[in-house]
Structure formats: C-alpha cells, structure tokens
C-alpha positions as a Markdown table, in Angstrom:
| # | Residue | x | y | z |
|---|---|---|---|---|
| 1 | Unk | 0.0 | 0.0 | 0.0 |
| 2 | Unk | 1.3 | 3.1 | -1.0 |
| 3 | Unk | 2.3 | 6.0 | 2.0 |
| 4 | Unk | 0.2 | 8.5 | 0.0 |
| 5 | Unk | -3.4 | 6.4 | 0.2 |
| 6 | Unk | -3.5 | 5.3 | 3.4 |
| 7 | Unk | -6.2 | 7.0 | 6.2 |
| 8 | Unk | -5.1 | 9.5 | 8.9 |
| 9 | Unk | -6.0 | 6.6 | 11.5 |
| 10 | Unk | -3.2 | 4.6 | 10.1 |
| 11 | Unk | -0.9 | 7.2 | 9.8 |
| 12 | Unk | -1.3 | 7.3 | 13.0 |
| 13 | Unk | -0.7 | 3.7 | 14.3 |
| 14 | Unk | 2.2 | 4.0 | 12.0 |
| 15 | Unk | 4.0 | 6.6 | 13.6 |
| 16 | Unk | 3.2 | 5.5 | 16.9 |
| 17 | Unk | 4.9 | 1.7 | 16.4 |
| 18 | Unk | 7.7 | 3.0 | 14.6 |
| 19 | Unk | 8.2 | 5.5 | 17.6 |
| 20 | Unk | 8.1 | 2.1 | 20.1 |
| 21 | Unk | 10.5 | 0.5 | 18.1 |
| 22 | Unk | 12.7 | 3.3 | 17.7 |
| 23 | Unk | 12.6 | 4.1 | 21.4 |
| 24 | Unk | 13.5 | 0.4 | 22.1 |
| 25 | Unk | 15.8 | -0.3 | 19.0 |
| 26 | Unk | 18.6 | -1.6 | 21.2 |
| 27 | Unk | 16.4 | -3.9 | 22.9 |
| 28 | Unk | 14.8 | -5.6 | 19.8 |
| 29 | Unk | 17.6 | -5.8 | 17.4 |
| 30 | Unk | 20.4 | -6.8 | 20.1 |
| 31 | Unk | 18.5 | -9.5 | 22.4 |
| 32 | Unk | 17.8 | -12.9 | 22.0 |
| 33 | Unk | 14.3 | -13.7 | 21.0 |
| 34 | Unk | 12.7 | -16.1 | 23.0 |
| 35 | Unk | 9.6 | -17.8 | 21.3 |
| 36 | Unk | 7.5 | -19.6 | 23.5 |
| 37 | Unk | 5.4 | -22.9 | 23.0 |
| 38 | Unk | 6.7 | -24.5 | 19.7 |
| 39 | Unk | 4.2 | -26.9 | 20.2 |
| 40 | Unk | 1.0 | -24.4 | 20.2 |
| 41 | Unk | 3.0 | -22.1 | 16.8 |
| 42 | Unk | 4.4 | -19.6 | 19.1 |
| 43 | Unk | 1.4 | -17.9 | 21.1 |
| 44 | Unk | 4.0 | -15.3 | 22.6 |
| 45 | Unk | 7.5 | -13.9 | 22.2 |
| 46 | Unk | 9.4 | -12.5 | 24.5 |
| 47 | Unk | 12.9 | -10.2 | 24.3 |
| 48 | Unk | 14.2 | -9.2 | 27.9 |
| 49 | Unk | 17.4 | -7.0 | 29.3 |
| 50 | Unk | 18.1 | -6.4 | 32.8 |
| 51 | Unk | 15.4 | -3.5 | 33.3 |
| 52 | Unk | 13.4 | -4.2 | 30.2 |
| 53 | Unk | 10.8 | -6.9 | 28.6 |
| 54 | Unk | 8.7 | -6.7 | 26.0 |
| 55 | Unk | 6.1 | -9.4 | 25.5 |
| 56 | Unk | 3.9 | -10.2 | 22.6 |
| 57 | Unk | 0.6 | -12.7 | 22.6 |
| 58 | Unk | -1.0 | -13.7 | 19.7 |
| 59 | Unk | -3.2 | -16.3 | 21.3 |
| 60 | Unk | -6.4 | -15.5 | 23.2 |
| 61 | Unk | -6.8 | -16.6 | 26.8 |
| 62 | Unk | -3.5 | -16.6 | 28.1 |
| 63 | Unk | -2.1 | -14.7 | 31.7 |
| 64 | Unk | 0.5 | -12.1 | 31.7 |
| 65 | Unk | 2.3 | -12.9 | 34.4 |
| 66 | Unk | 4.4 | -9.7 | 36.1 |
| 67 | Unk | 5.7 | -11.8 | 39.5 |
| 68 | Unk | 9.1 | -11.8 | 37.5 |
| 69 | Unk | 9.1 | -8.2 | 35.8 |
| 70 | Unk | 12.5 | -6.4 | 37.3 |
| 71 | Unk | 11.4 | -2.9 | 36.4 |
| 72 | Unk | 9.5 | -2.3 | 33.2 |
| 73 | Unk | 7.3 | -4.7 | 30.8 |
| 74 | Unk | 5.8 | -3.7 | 27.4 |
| 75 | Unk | 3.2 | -6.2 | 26.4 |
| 76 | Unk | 1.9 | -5.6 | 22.7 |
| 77 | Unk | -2.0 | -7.2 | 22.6 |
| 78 | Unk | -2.2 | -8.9 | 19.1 |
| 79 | Unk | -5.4 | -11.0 | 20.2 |
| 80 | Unk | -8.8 | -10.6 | 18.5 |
| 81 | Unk | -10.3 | -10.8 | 22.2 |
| 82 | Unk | -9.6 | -7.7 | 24.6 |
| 83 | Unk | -9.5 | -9.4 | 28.2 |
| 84 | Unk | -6.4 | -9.6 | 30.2 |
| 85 | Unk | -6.0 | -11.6 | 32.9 |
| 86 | Unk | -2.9 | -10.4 | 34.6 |
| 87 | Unk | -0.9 | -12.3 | 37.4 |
| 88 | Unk | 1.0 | -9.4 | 39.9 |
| 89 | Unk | 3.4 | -10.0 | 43.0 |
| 90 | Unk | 1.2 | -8.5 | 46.2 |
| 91 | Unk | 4.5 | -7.4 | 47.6 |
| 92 | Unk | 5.3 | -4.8 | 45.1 |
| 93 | Unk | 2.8 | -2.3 | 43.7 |
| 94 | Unk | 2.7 | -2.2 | 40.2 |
| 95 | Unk | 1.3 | 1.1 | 37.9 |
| 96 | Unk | 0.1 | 0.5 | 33.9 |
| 97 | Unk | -0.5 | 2.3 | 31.1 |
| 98 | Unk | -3.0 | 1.0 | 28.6 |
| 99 | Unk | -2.7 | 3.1 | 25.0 |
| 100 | Unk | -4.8 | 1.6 | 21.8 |
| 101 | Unk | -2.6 | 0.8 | 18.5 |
| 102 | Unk | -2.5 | 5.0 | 17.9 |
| 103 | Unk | -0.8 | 5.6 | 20.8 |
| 104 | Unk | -3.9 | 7.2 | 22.8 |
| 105 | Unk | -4.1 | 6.6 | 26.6 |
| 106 | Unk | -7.3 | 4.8 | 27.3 |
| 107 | Unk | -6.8 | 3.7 | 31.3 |
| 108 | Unk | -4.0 | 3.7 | 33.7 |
| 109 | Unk | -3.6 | 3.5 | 37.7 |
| 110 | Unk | -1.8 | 0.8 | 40.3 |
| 111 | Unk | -2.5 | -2.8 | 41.5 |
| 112 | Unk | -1.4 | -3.3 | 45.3 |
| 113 | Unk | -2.1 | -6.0 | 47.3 |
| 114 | Unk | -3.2 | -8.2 | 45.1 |
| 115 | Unk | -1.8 | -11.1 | 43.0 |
| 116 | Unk | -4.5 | -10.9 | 39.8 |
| 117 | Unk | -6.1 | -8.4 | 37.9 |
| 118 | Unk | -8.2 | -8.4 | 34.7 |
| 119 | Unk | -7.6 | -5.0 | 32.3 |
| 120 | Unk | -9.2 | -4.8 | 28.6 |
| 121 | Unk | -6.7 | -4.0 | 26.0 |
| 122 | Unk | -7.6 | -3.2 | 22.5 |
| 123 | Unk | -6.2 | -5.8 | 19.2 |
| 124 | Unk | -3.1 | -3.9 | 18.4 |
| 125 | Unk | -2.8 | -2.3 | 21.7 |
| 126 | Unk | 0.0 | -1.5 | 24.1 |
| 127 | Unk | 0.6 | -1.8 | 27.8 |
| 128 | Unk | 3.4 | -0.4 | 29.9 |
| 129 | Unk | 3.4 | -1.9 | 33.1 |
| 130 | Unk | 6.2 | 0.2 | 35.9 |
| 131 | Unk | 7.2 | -2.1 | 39.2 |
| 132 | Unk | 7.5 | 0.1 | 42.1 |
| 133 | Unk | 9.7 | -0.9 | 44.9 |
C-alpha cells in the first residue's frame, strides 16, 4: 500500500509503532528472541534485558504474568479478544499504562495488594506496566 493512500488513523498507528520501536531499537535488534510454545506455533514472544521486557501474545486466553518483571514490561496485545488476565506479586505495587494501537491513553492506575487483575486491552494495543519498589 502506497504511504500517499493510506487514512489518517493509520498514519497514525504507524508513527506511533515505529516510535516504540525506535525508542526500544537496542532492545529488539540486540537481544535474543525467545519464542514460547513451539508446540502451540508460538502464542508469545518475548525479548528481555536487565530492566526491560517486551512481551507479545498472539493467542487469546492466556495470563501475563508480572511476579518476574524487574522494572519495566511492554506487552503488545495482538489478540482478536480484549481481556487480560494479569498475574501481579502483592509485595510490590505495580502502575500501567493502557494506550490503543494510535498511541492514545485509554486507562491507567496501580495494583497493590493483590496477585490478579483483569484490564481490557484493545487488538493492536500496548501496555506499559512500571514495578514500584
């Protein structure tokens, strides 16, 4: 599809991913990719650093689990369905960001004290989750 015909919308989501990716170059293109489940074609992908995952799903149903997150986790929604079960540590509190594939906010506030949590994200979408110590 040519730059020229495509709708402000995807304009848009355009700049908005290639901003993500730009922002966490060093991350995508120098860590090891870690494709998970061979056995169900790869429902999630996952590159990590010391401070910084990013997560991908492409399989409906599944739990993000945080208990392991060190500082920072990006999880990229690219299900169909928009209910996400998330698993948390109750010892830490832990803030999110939910933006749709534009980059607009659509909710954000902090889990404490609890150790699951169900957020709707839209297909496409994009949540930054922040551990607090």
């Amino acid at each position: 599809m040519s730059l020229e015909n495509i709708t402000e919308d995807m304009k848009r989501m355009l700049l908005f991913w290639m901003s993500f990716m730009q922002t966490n170059e060093k991350l995508l293109q120098e860590s090891q990719i870690k494709p998970q489940e061979p056995e169900n074609l790869y429902p999630q992908v996952l590159v990590e650093d010391e401070e910084t995952q990013i997560l991908v799903q492409y399989s409906r149903g599944r739990t993000v689990d945080l208990r392991r997150v060190s500082k920072c986790m990006y999880y990229v929604h690219g299900v169909k369905e928009e209910e996400v079960c998330i698993q948390l540590d109750a010892d830490h509190r832990m803030d999110f960001r939910i933006k749709d594939c534009r980059g607009d906010i659509l909710d954000e506030g902090s889990w404490e004290n609890i150790s699951m949590a169900n957020i709707t994200v839209p297909t496409g979408g994009l949540v930054k989750f922040i551990k607090e110590e």
